[in-house]
Structures are given as C-alpha cells and as structure tokens.
Amino acid sequence: MEAPLAERIRPQHLSDYISQLHLVGPTGSLTQQIEKGIIPSLLFWGPPGTGKTTLAQIIAQESKRPFYVLSAINSGVAAVREVIDKAKQSGGIFTAKNPILFIDEIHRFSKSQQDSLLAAVEKGWITLIGATTENPSFEVIPALLSRCQVYVLNPFTKTDLEALLQRAMTVDPYLQSKNIQLIETEALLRLSGGDGRKLLNIFELVVNASAEGEIQITNERVLHLVQQNTVLYDKTGEQHYDIVSAFIKSIRGSDPNAAVYWLARMIEGGEDVKFIARRMLILSSEDIGNANPTALIMANNTFQAVAMAIGNAQALVKQTGDLPVPLHLRNAPTKLMKELGYGEEYQYSHNYANNFSEQEFLPDAIQETKFYEPGTNARENGVREFLKNRWKDKYNY
C-alpha cells in the first residue's frame, strides 16, 4: 500500500526542512551542532505535525550515526534495554558518533521506563532524542530532564504551510501527475491548525476525491470534503492553562476584546463552564476586590453586550483556528518554562500607574480586533470613555 503523502515527501536533508528557523535556520541553535555532528541528548517539545520525528532523522542522517526508534506507546523496559545493548555494540563509547535512540511520545513512558534510559544517556552509550507533545517539566523525570537539552518546536506558520504545499506538488510523483490548481488555500491552512502532517493528509484527501482532469482546490471544495475539526484545546494539558492564563491577564489588563477572544477559545474547545466561572470568581476577588465591590452585579448587567461579543469572537475562532498564545501571557509554573521565556515579558497591571499597562493581549494575527461594544446607557457610556482613554482609542471606541 502506498505511503501517505506526509511520509512520501519527508525531508532527508536539513536544506529541505521547512519551519523551525529558530532551531535550524542560519543562526539556529541546532544548526552548528548538526554541522559539527556533536549532538547532545535532546527533547523536542511541540504540537503534533511540527517536524519532531523528521528533525531527529535528519540529525542522524547528517551526522552519520546509527538510528534506533522506539514508540513509547508499545515499548516496555525490556525493549529499551534491548535497543541500548544494540547501540552499545554499534557505536563507540564517548565518541561523537554515539548511536541515536529516538523515542516518540516519550511522555507516555512510565517512571521505570524513563529510569532505564539514565545510565545509557549518562555513560554516553546513546544520544537520546525524545519527542513529546506534553510539557516535559511535568512528564519527564527530573534526572532525565537534567541530562537533555529541551528545544521547542512551534506550530507551522501560514508561510510554512504554503511552502509545504508547494514542496508536495513539486517533489511527489503522484501529485506531479495530476493537474492541480490551487485556487484558494484558506480552508486548507485553517483546518490544519499549524499541523503540517494534517495539512498534507487533507490535501491528499481532496486530490484523491476529485475526478480526473483539472483539480481545482477551493475553500468550498475543501470544506465540502473535510468535516470541521474542533478547536485545538486539551482540557488537561498545556493549552488549558495557557489560554485561561491569557484570559485572566486580559481582564486584569483592561482589554475586553482579548478577554472575550480567549473566552471564545475556551468555549469552542469545550471547557467546563464551572471552571471558567470559578476562575472569574477568584479574579473578581483577587484583582478587583474592594476597588469595586459590585463587580459581580455589574457582570450580570453587561450580559447582553458580552453575549453579542462572544458570538463574534467564536466566529473568528472558527475562521482563524488555533492562533498561538503570546509568549508573555503563557502559564509558567516551572523552571523550564521560565527558562524558555514563558511569561518573561508579562507586565503585571497592578504594578503600574492606574493599575494599567498598555501591552498586547490578542494573538499577533488579530491584534486590534474589537469584539466588545458598550451599550448606549449612562453606565456603559462611562465604560466606553474609560476604554478609549486607556487604550488611546486603539479599538476605536
């Protein structure tokens, strides 16, 4: 059976690798290591379809090392030890040519399975490369985490995804045999959610479902063939904490538009409304408190305006997909996340004059989008004037 498109066009060399320029661009932190072939043990942390496996394979290819692969889903301690024994026999100990052991979804390994890797990593029998979609601060044991460099892979940008489509049509013989016209790509890009593999799967599905002759890729055609995906939002994972962090900080920072946007992301992702309500009660107590004891009563009075705003925000979430949470708004409960810059440039509003700092709370792609429009009554006219003065009419109130 023919391999999926994503596998057929998987890059074999760094020059063909798309995205992650902060790691493998001309000045990327991994570029020099790959060129010299001196590779430390690594953990690649990023969403699905961002090139973690491909990058591990390229590192092995370009540094000319033996390459062993384990999946954490179906490999136990015995399998780990068997591969380590093979690696010890095939590579030189304490040399730059140590075999690479790649473990996909390493966060699924138990503590005992992760413990079984420690001696091999410490003694230099293998160079470990682990791939994880979960925060290694929570999912990788400290002893192993301290022996690995952590590199973050970001979702593909629009430019990355467009380049991936062009590469697919250029290098894949099957697609070359088709007369494909990319009329519109917005639906393809949005449905992919920054996941390169998902983009290629959808693209191949649309091509295969089309009749012979000229194949026109349009938004309507894509949406007709592909069921709408739910918004990327793991209620027990990193997105959960990052988005609620952005929500609370947006309210604290007097930005109703960003607050409504992040609220829409939680609702569209199926967040428990009780969780949202609890966080808002904590917020009203800790961030507002005695400054406005009637905050909860006011919240009820503004329900209608917010109801309209949330509808607009949800529509934009469906249109733009999973835009990344700005780095300064993300949750940073661990040392690793602080080292990666999470929350580093966040300006705590209560530390500034009038409890306000003019910082950005919306994702870069939708900055200055207005969702909330105060009503035409005395109280909300006051809110409009307040927002206009604070944001220097950024949102055209």
PDB file of C-alpha atoms in Angstrom, residues 21-299:
ATOM      1  CA  LEU A  21      14.182  28.571  11.797  1.00  0.00           C
ATOM      2  CA  HIS A  22      14.913  29.435  15.428  1.00  0.00           C
ATOM      3  CA  LEU A  23      16.440  25.966  15.670  1.00  0.00           C
ATOM      4  CA  VAL A  24      17.763  25.100  12.217  1.00  0.00           C
ATOM      5  CA  GLY A  25      17.966  28.431  10.386  1.00  0.00           C
ATOM      6  CA  PRO A  26      21.356  30.013   9.547  1.00  0.00           C
ATOM      7  CA  THR A  27      21.750  31.182  13.140  1.00  0.00           C
ATOM      8  CA  GLY A  28      19.621  28.464  14.738  1.00  0.00           C
ATOM      9  CA  SER A  29      20.717  26.839  17.969  1.00  0.00           C
ATOM     10  CA  LEU A  30      20.825  23.361  16.404  1.00  0.00           C
ATOM     11  CA  THR A  31      22.461  24.280  13.100  1.00  0.00           C
ATOM     12  CA  GLN A  32      26.055  24.356  14.327  1.00  0.00           C
ATOM     13  CA  GLN A  33      25.610  21.189  16.368  1.00  0.00           C
ATOM     14  CA  ILE A  34      24.269  19.316  13.346  1.00  0.00           C
ATOM     15  CA  GLU A  35      27.068  20.583  11.093  1.00  0.00           C
ATOM     16  CA  LYS A  36      29.726  19.529  13.604  1.00  0.00           C
ATOM     17  CA  GLY A  37      27.985  16.249  14.378  1.00  0.00           C
ATOM     18  CA  ILE A  38      28.302  16.866  18.098  1.00  0.00           C
ATOM     19  CA  ILE A  39      24.769  16.314  19.313  1.00  0.00           C
ATOM     20  CA  PRO A  40      23.713  16.314  22.989  1.00  0.00           C
ATOM     21  CA  SER A  41      20.699  14.370  24.190  1.00  0.00           C
ATOM     22  CA  LEU A  42      17.599  16.340  23.226  1.00  0.00           C
ATOM     23  CA  LEU A  43      13.902  16.651  23.937  1.00  0.00           C
ATOM     24  CA  PHE A  44      11.751  18.092  21.152  1.00  0.00           C
ATOM     25  CA  TRP A  45       8.597  19.600  22.633  1.00  0.00           C
ATOM     26  CA  GLY A  46       5.857  20.772  20.297  1.00  0.00           C
ATOM     27  CA  PRO A  47       2.363  20.139  18.899  1.00  0.00           C
ATOM     28  CA  PRO A  48       1.692  17.255  16.500  1.00  0.00           C
ATOM     29  CA  GLY A  49       2.889  17.659  12.927  1.00  0.00           C
ATOM     30  CA  THR A  50       5.656  20.180  13.583  1.00  0.00           C
ATOM     31  CA  GLY A  51       8.573  18.076  12.356  1.00  0.00           C
ATOM     32  CA  LYS A  52       9.939  16.442  15.526  1.00  0.00           C
ATOM     33  CA  THR A  53      10.450  12.978  14.019  1.00  0.00           C
ATOM     34  CA  THR A  54      11.757  14.388  10.752  1.00  0.00           C
ATOM     35  CA  LEU A  55      14.303  16.554  12.530  1.00  0.00           C
ATOM     36  CA  ALA A  56      15.555  13.590  14.571  1.00  0.00           C
ATOM     37  CA  GLN A  57      16.000  11.542  11.380  1.00  0.00           C
ATOM     38  CA  ILE A  58      17.855  14.381   9.661  1.00  0.00           C
ATOM     39  CA  ILE A  59      20.194  14.778  12.624  1.00  0.00           C
ATOM     40  CA  ALA A  60      21.078  11.070  12.424  1.00  0.00           C
ATOM     41  CA  GLN A  61      21.440  11.217   8.630  1.00  0.00           C
ATOM     42  CA  GLU A  62      23.663  14.285   8.527  1.00  0.00           C
ATOM     43  CA  SER A  63      25.820  13.256  11.486  1.00  0.00           C
ATOM     44  CA  LYS A  64      26.121   9.698  10.047  1.00  0.00           C
ATOM     45  CA  ARG A  65      25.009   7.895  13.192  1.00  0.00           C
ATOM     46  CA  PRO A  66      23.137   4.643  13.688  1.00  0.00           C
ATOM     47  CA  PHE A  67      19.465   5.438  14.307  1.00  0.00           C
ATOM     48  CA  TYR A  68      17.170   3.413  16.558  1.00  0.00           C
ATOM     49  CA  VAL A  69      13.488   4.145  17.040  1.00  0.00           C
ATOM     50  CA  LEU A  70      11.105   3.243  19.845  1.00  0.00           C
ATOM     51  CA  SER A  71       7.498   4.256  20.325  1.00  0.00           C
ATOM     52  CA  ALA A  72       6.516   4.876  23.916  1.00  0.00           C
ATOM     53  CA  ILE A  73       3.063   3.502  23.133  1.00  0.00           C
ATOM     54  CA  ASN A  74       4.211  -0.099  22.624  1.00  0.00           C
ATOM     55  CA  SER A  75       7.736  -0.361  24.067  1.00  0.00           C
ATOM     56  CA  GLY A  76       8.470  -1.584  27.588  1.00  0.00           C
ATOM     57  CA  VAL A  77      11.642  -1.616  29.692  1.00  0.00           C
ATOM     58  CA  ALA A  78      12.829  -4.829  28.012  1.00  0.00           C
ATOM     59  CA  ALA A  79      12.604  -3.190  24.562  1.00  0.00           C
ATOM     60  CA  VAL A  80      14.546  -0.170  25.829  1.00  0.00           C
ATOM     61  CA  ARG A  81      17.334  -2.347  27.233  1.00  0.00           C
ATOM     62  CA  GLU A  82      17.481  -4.416  24.030  1.00  0.00           C
ATOM     63  CA  VAL A  83      17.961  -1.305  21.895  1.00  0.00           C
ATOM     64  CA  ILE A  84      20.560   0.090  24.306  1.00  0.00           C
ATOM     65  CA  ASP A  85      22.526  -3.175  24.066  1.00  0.00           C
ATOM     66  CA  LYS A  86      22.449  -2.968  20.257  1.00  0.00           C
ATOM     67  CA  ALA A  87      23.530   0.668  20.392  1.00  0.00           C
ATOM     68  CA  LYS A  88      26.471  -0.151  22.678  1.00  0.00           C
ATOM     69  CA  GLN A  89      27.677  -2.720  20.144  1.00  0.00           C
ATOM     70  CA  SER A  90      27.240  -0.493  17.067  1.00  0.00           C
ATOM     71  CA  GLY A  91      28.743   2.781  18.323  1.00  0.00           C
ATOM     72  CA  GLY A  92      31.893   3.921  20.018  1.00  0.00           C
ATOM     73  CA  ILE A  93      31.573   4.872  23.646  1.00  0.00           C
ATOM     74  CA  PHE A  94      32.336   8.541  24.425  1.00  0.00           C
ATOM     75  CA  THR A  95      32.733   9.442  20.750  1.00  0.00           C
ATOM     76  CA  ALA A  96      30.910  11.958  18.602  1.00  0.00           C
ATOM     77  CA  LYS A  97      29.330   9.010  16.758  1.00  0.00           C
ATOM     78  CA  ASN A  98      27.196   7.615  19.559  1.00  0.00           C
ATOM     79  CA  PRO A  99      24.057   5.971  18.125  1.00  0.00           C
ATOM     80  CA  ILE A 100      20.869   7.986  18.344  1.00  0.00           C
ATOM     81  CA  LEU A 101      17.884   6.486  20.128  1.00  0.00           C
ATOM     82  CA  PHE A 102      14.706   8.313  19.113  1.00  0.00           C
ATOM     83  CA  ILE A 103      11.680   7.812  21.374  1.00  0.00           C
ATOM     84  CA  ASP A 104       8.401   9.140  20.052  1.00  0.00           C
ATOM     85  CA  GLU A 105       5.847  10.324  22.636  1.00  0.00           C
ATOM     86  CA  ILE A 106       8.377   9.920  25.439  1.00  0.00           C
ATOM     87  CA  HIS A 107       5.885  11.476  27.854  1.00  0.00           C
ATOM     88  CA  ARG A 108       3.983   8.158  27.726  1.00  0.00           C
ATOM     89  CA  PHE A 109       6.941   6.309  29.285  1.00  0.00           C
ATOM     90  CA  SER A 110       6.467   5.385  32.928  1.00  0.00           C
ATOM     91  CA  LYS A 111       8.997   6.404  35.586  1.00  0.00           C
ATOM     92  CA  SER A 112      10.626   2.964  35.464  1.00  0.00           C
ATOM     93  CA  GLN A 113      10.905   3.122  31.676  1.00  0.00           C
ATOM     94  CA  GLN A 114      12.491   6.572  31.864  1.00  0.00           C
ATOM     95  CA  ASP A 115      14.806   5.382  34.644  1.00  0.00           C
ATOM     96  CA  SER A 116      16.046   2.623  32.322  1.00  0.00           C
ATOM     97  CA  LEU A 117      17.448   5.303  29.992  1.00  0.00           C
ATOM     98  CA  LEU A 118      19.513   7.166  32.581  1.00  0.00           C
ATOM     99  CA  ALA A 119      22.695   5.053  32.620  1.00  0.00           C
ATOM    100  CA  ALA A 120      22.846   4.864  28.809  1.00  0.00           C
ATOM    101  CA  VAL A 121      22.494   8.645  28.474  1.00  0.00           C
ATOM    102  CA  GLU A 122      24.915   9.430  31.313  1.00  0.00           C
ATOM    103  CA  LYS A 123      27.614   6.991  30.149  1.00  0.00           C
ATOM    104  CA  GLY A 124      27.321   8.061  26.530  1.00  0.00           C
ATOM    105  CA  TRP A 125      26.164   4.729  25.118  1.00  0.00           C
ATOM    106  CA  ILE A 126      23.415   6.548  23.247  1.00  0.00           C
ATOM    107  CA  THR A 127      22.361  10.058  22.333  1.00  0.00           C
ATOM    108  CA  LEU A 128      18.717  10.277  23.289  1.00  0.00           C
ATOM    109  CA  ILE A 129      16.243  12.298  21.239  1.00  0.00           C
ATOM    110  CA  GLY A 130      12.751  12.299  22.682  1.00  0.00           C
ATOM    111  CA  ALA A 131       9.651  13.803  21.102  1.00  0.00           C
ATOM    112  CA  THR A 132       6.749  14.991  23.224  1.00  0.00           C
ATOM    113  CA  THR A 133       3.580  16.986  22.794  1.00  0.00           C
ATOM    114  CA  GLU A 134       3.331  17.426  26.572  1.00  0.00           C
ATOM    115  CA  ASN A 135       5.240  19.748  28.871  1.00  0.00           C
ATOM    116  CA  PRO A 136       8.471  17.914  29.798  1.00  0.00           C
ATOM    117  CA  SER A 137       8.503  19.730  33.139  1.00  0.00           C
ATOM    118  CA  PHE A 138       5.599  17.545  34.193  1.00  0.00           C
ATOM    119  CA  GLU A 139       6.025  14.421  32.068  1.00  0.00           C
ATOM    120  CA  VAL A 140       9.791  13.694  32.106  1.00  0.00           C
ATOM    121  CA  ILE A 141      11.545  12.670  35.333  1.00  0.00           C
ATOM    122  CA  PRO A 142      13.930  15.347  36.672  1.00  0.00           C
ATOM    123  CA  ALA A 143      17.033  13.117  36.402  1.00  0.00           C
ATOM    124  CA  LEU A 144      16.441  12.569  32.673  1.00  0.00           C
ATOM    125  CA  LEU A 145      15.298  16.141  32.039  1.00  0.00           C
ATOM    126  CA  SER A 146      18.529  17.499  33.542  1.00  0.00           C
ATOM    127  CA  ARG A 147      20.572  15.398  31.086  1.00  0.00           C
ATOM    128  CA  CYS A 148      18.764  16.700  27.989  1.00  0.00           C
ATOM    129  CA  GLN A 149      18.544  19.993  26.148  1.00  0.00           C
ATOM    130  CA  VAL A 150      14.901  20.981  25.567  1.00  0.00           C
ATOM    131  CA  TYR A 151      14.007  22.550  22.231  1.00  0.00           C
ATOM    132  CA  VAL A 152      10.524  23.895  21.482  1.00  0.00           C
ATOM    133  CA  LEU A 153       9.021  23.351  18.025  1.00  0.00           C
ATOM    134  CA  ASN A 154       6.304  25.825  17.065  1.00  0.00           C
ATOM    135  CA  PRO A 155       3.134  25.243  15.008  1.00  0.00           C
ATOM    136  CA  PHE A 156       3.701  25.867  11.297  1.00  0.00           C
ATOM    137  CA  THR A 157       3.017  29.429  10.216  1.00  0.00           C
ATOM    138  CA  LYS A 158       0.940  30.301   7.162  1.00  0.00           C
ATOM    139  CA  THR A 159       4.163  30.771   5.188  1.00  0.00           C
ATOM    140  CA  ASP A 160       5.455  27.376   6.349  1.00  0.00           C
ATOM    141  CA  LEU A 161       2.231  25.624   5.369  1.00  0.00           C
ATOM    142  CA  GLU A 162       2.158  27.262   1.940  1.00  0.00           C
ATOM    143  CA  ALA A 163       5.775  26.222   1.384  1.00  0.00           C
ATOM    144  CA  LEU A 164       4.875  22.670   2.422  1.00  0.00           C
ATOM    145  CA  LEU A 165       2.083  22.531  -0.163  1.00  0.00           C
ATOM    146  CA  GLN A 166       4.419  23.772  -2.880  1.00  0.00           C
ATOM    147  CA  ARG A 167       7.066  21.221  -1.885  1.00  0.00           C
ATOM    148  CA  ALA A 168       4.476  18.432  -2.024  1.00  0.00           C
ATOM    149  CA  MET A 169       3.379  19.349  -5.544  1.00  0.00           C
ATOM    150  CA  THR A 170       6.988  19.734  -6.650  1.00  0.00           C
ATOM    151  CA  VAL A 171       8.617  16.555  -5.321  1.00  0.00           C
ATOM    152  CA  ASP A 172       5.835  13.949  -5.158  1.00  0.00           C
ATOM    153  CA  PRO A 173       5.499  11.987  -8.451  1.00  0.00           C
ATOM    154  CA  TYR A 174       1.829  11.173  -7.837  1.00  0.00           C
ATOM    155  CA  LEU A 175       0.872  14.828  -7.371  1.00  0.00           C
ATOM    156  CA  GLN A 176       3.049  15.780 -10.338  1.00  0.00           C
ATOM    157  CA  SER A 177       0.921  13.510 -12.493  1.00  0.00           C
ATOM    158  CA  LYS A 178      -2.186  15.497 -11.565  1.00  0.00           C
ATOM    159  CA  ASN A 179      -3.278  18.834 -12.978  1.00  0.00           C
ATOM    160  CA  ILE A 180      -3.754  20.636  -9.653  1.00  0.00           C
ATOM    161  CA  GLN A 181      -4.791  24.283  -9.456  1.00  0.00           C
ATOM    162  CA  LEU A 182      -4.508  25.881  -6.003  1.00  0.00           C
ATOM    163  CA  ILE A 183      -7.264  28.460  -6.360  1.00  0.00           C
ATOM    164  CA  GLU A 184      -7.802  29.043  -2.635  1.00  0.00           C
ATOM    165  CA  THR A 185      -5.861  27.760   0.377  1.00  0.00           C
ATOM    166  CA  GLU A 186      -7.502  29.449   3.375  1.00  0.00           C
ATOM    167  CA  ALA A 187      -9.613  26.424   4.345  1.00  0.00           C
ATOM    168  CA  LEU A 188      -6.678  24.034   3.968  1.00  0.00           C
ATOM    169  CA  LEU A 189      -4.487  26.192   6.177  1.00  0.00           C
ATOM    170  CA  ARG A 190      -7.154  26.796   8.811  1.00  0.00           C
ATOM    171  CA  LEU A 191      -8.193  23.160   9.117  1.00  0.00           C
ATOM    172  CA  SER A 192      -4.568  22.118   9.546  1.00  0.00           C
ATOM    173  CA  GLY A 193      -4.223  24.134  12.776  1.00  0.00           C
ATOM    174  CA  GLY A 194      -0.475  24.587  12.188  1.00  0.00           C
ATOM    175  CA  ASP A 195      -0.027  20.798  11.832  1.00  0.00           C
ATOM    176  CA  GLY A 196       1.992  20.033   8.685  1.00  0.00           C
ATOM    177  CA  ARG A 197       1.032  16.360   8.610  1.00  0.00           C
ATOM    178  CA  LYS A 198      -2.665  17.196   8.921  1.00  0.00           C
ATOM    179  CA  LEU A 199      -2.348  19.721   6.082  1.00  0.00           C
ATOM    180  CA  LEU A 200      -0.844  17.091   3.765  1.00  0.00           C
ATOM    181  CA  ASN A 201      -3.449  14.498   4.777  1.00  0.00           C
ATOM    182  CA  ILE A 202      -6.301  16.897   3.976  1.00  0.00           C
ATOM    183  CA  PHE A 203      -4.666  17.973   0.714  1.00  0.00           C
ATOM    184  CA  GLU A 204      -4.216  14.349  -0.383  1.00  0.00           C
ATOM    185  CA  LEU A 205      -7.815  13.519   0.582  1.00  0.00           C
ATOM    186  CA  VAL A 206      -9.141  16.375  -1.576  1.00  0.00           C
ATOM    187  CA  VAL A 207      -6.950  15.389  -4.535  1.00  0.00           C
ATOM    188  CA  ASN A 208      -7.933  11.711  -4.306  1.00  0.00           C
ATOM    189  CA  ALA A 209     -11.624  12.572  -4.053  1.00  0.00           C
ATOM    190  CA  SER A 210     -11.508  14.679  -7.213  1.00  0.00           C
ATOM    191  CA  ALA A 211     -12.361  13.426 -10.692  1.00  0.00           C
ATOM    192  CA  GLU A 212      -9.690  13.038 -13.350  1.00  0.00           C
ATOM    193  CA  GLY A 213      -8.713  16.159 -15.257  1.00  0.00           C
ATOM    194  CA  GLU A 214      -8.064  19.565 -13.780  1.00  0.00           C
ATOM    195  CA  ILE A 215      -8.341  19.520  -9.981  1.00  0.00           C
ATOM    196  CA  GLN A 216      -9.293  22.906  -8.558  1.00  0.00           C
ATOM    197  CA  ILE A 217      -8.628  23.351  -4.855  1.00  0.00           C
ATOM    198  CA  THR A 218     -11.095  25.862  -3.431  1.00  0.00           C
ATOM    199  CA  ASN A 219     -12.282  26.645   0.084  1.00  0.00           C
ATOM    200  CA  GLU A 220     -15.753  25.355  -0.768  1.00  0.00           C
ATOM    201  CA  ARG A 221     -14.362  22.090  -2.131  1.00  0.00           C
ATOM    202  CA  VAL A 222     -12.176  21.521   0.931  1.00  0.00           C
ATOM    203  CA  LEU A 223     -14.950  22.272   3.433  1.00  0.00           C
ATOM    204  CA  HIS A 224     -17.350  20.049   1.487  1.00  0.00           C
ATOM    205  CA  LEU A 225     -14.994  17.058   1.776  1.00  0.00           C
ATOM    206  CA  VAL A 226     -13.496  17.612   5.212  1.00  0.00           C
ATOM    207  CA  GLN A 227     -15.538  17.651   8.396  1.00  0.00           C
ATOM    208  CA  GLN A 228     -14.842  20.724  10.504  1.00  0.00           C
ATOM    209  CA  ASN A 229     -12.400  19.935  13.294  1.00  0.00           C
ATOM    210  CA  THR A 230     -12.913  21.174  16.822  1.00  0.00           C
ATOM    211  CA  VAL A 231     -10.596  23.836  18.128  1.00  0.00           C
ATOM    212  CA  LEU A 232      -7.291  22.515  19.493  1.00  0.00           C
ATOM    213  CA  TYR A 233      -7.799  22.649  23.237  1.00  0.00           C
ATOM    214  CA  ASP A 234      -6.697  19.925  25.640  1.00  0.00           C
ATOM    215  CA  LYS A 235      -8.680  20.421  28.848  1.00  0.00           C
ATOM    216  CA  THR A 236      -5.986  18.646  30.866  1.00  0.00           C
ATOM    217  CA  GLY A 237      -2.904  19.890  29.026  1.00  0.00           C
ATOM    218  CA  GLU A 238      -0.856  22.968  28.216  1.00  0.00           C
ATOM    219  CA  GLN A 239      -3.484  24.745  26.094  1.00  0.00           C
ATOM    220  CA  HIS A 240      -5.871  24.619  29.064  1.00  0.00           C
ATOM    221  CA  TYR A 241      -3.507  26.524  31.344  1.00  0.00           C
ATOM    222  CA  ASP A 242      -2.060  28.884  28.731  1.00  0.00           C
ATOM    223  CA  ILE A 243      -5.450  30.051  27.477  1.00  0.00           C
ATOM    224  CA  VAL A 244      -7.013  30.572  30.884  1.00  0.00           C
ATOM    225  CA  SER A 245      -3.824  32.455  31.846  1.00  0.00           C
ATOM    226  CA  ALA A 246      -4.265  34.727  28.809  1.00  0.00           C
ATOM    227  CA  PHE A 247      -7.966  35.171  29.704  1.00  0.00           C
ATOM    228  CA  ILE A 248      -7.308  36.272  33.284  1.00  0.00           C
ATOM    229  CA  LYS A 249      -4.404  38.552  32.300  1.00  0.00           C
ATOM    230  CA  SER A 250      -6.518  40.205  29.599  1.00  0.00           C
ATOM    231  CA  ILE A 251      -9.239  41.062  32.137  1.00  0.00           C
ATOM    232  CA  ARG A 252      -6.618  42.261  34.612  1.00  0.00           C
ATOM    233  CA  GLY A 253      -5.132  44.397  31.836  1.00  0.00           C
ATOM    234  CA  SER A 254      -8.487  46.073  30.990  1.00  0.00           C
ATOM    235  CA  ASP A 255      -8.670  44.573  27.495  1.00  0.00           C
ATOM    236  CA  PRO A 256     -12.258  43.337  26.971  1.00  0.00           C
ATOM    237  CA  ASN A 257     -11.611  42.323  23.354  1.00  0.00           C
ATOM    238  CA  ALA A 258      -8.772  39.956  24.217  1.00  0.00           C
ATOM    239  CA  ALA A 259     -10.730  38.654  27.216  1.00  0.00           C
ATOM    240  CA  VAL A 260     -13.716  37.834  25.013  1.00  0.00           C
ATOM    241  CA  TYR A 261     -11.452  36.187  22.410  1.00  0.00           C
ATOM    242  CA  TRP A 262      -9.800  33.838  24.952  1.00  0.00           C
ATOM    243  CA  LEU A 263     -13.221  33.101  26.460  1.00  0.00           C
ATOM    244  CA  ALA A 264     -14.407  32.075  22.981  1.00  0.00           C
ATOM    245  CA  ARG A 265     -11.374  29.793  22.617  1.00  0.00           C
ATOM    246  CA  MET A 266     -12.292  28.043  25.882  1.00  0.00           C
ATOM    247  CA  ILE A 267     -15.962  27.686  24.965  1.00  0.00           C
ATOM    248  CA  GLU A 268     -15.225  26.409  21.455  1.00  0.00           C
ATOM    249  CA  GLY A 269     -12.755  23.940  22.946  1.00  0.00           C
ATOM    250  CA  GLY A 270     -15.426  22.508  25.258  1.00  0.00           C
ATOM    251  CA  GLU A 271     -14.063  23.891  28.525  1.00  0.00           C
ATOM    252  CA  ASP A 272     -16.148  23.197  31.621  1.00  0.00           C
ATOM    253  CA  VAL A 273     -18.175  26.351  32.310  1.00  0.00           C
ATOM    254  CA  LYS A 274     -17.801  25.724  36.042  1.00  0.00           C
ATOM    255  CA  PHE A 275     -14.034  26.003  35.663  1.00  0.00           C
ATOM    256  CA  ILE A 276     -14.404  29.343  33.861  1.00  0.00           C
ATOM    257  CA  ALA A 277     -16.866  30.577  36.473  1.00  0.00           C
ATOM    258  CA  ARG A 278     -14.545  29.628  39.337  1.00  0.00           C
ATOM    259  CA  ARG A 279     -11.632  31.457  37.755  1.00  0.00           C
ATOM    260  CA  MET A 280     -13.765  34.559  37.285  1.00  0.00           C
ATOM    261  CA  LEU A 281     -14.876  34.468  40.929  1.00  0.00           C
ATOM    262  CA  ILE A 282     -11.234  34.258  42.016  1.00  0.00           C
ATOM    263  CA  LEU A 283     -10.426  37.116  39.644  1.00  0.00           C
ATOM    264  CA  SER A 284     -13.219  39.329  40.962  1.00  0.00           C
ATOM    265  CA  SER A 285     -11.915  38.798  44.480  1.00  0.00           C
ATOM    266  CA  GLU A 286      -8.153  38.980  43.924  1.00  0.00           C
ATOM    267  CA  ASP A 287      -7.829  41.508  41.083  1.00  0.00           C
ATOM    268  CA  ILE A 288     -10.877  43.701  41.653  1.00  0.00           C
ATOM    269  CA  GLY A 289     -11.955  43.152  45.254  1.00  0.00           C
ATOM    270  CA  ASN A 290     -12.771  46.260  47.237  1.00  0.00           C
ATOM    271  CA  ALA A 291     -11.871  48.505  44.297  1.00  0.00           C
ATOM    272  CA  ASN A 292     -15.341  47.662  43.004  1.00  0.00           C
ATOM    273  CA  PRO A 293     -17.439  45.557  45.411  1.00  0.00           C
ATOM    274  CA  THR A 294     -20.315  45.421  42.890  1.00  0.00           C
ATOM    275  CA  ALA A 295     -18.224  43.688  40.228  1.00  0.00           C
ATOM    276  CA  LEU A 296     -20.391  40.569  40.212  1.00  0.00           C
ATOM    277  CA  ILE A 297     -23.585  42.617  39.919  1.00  0.00           C
ATOM    278  CA  MET A 298     -22.088  44.596  37.038  1.00  0.00           C
ATOM    279  CA  ALA A 299     -21.146  41.359  35.306  1.00  0.00           C
TER     280      ALA A 299
END
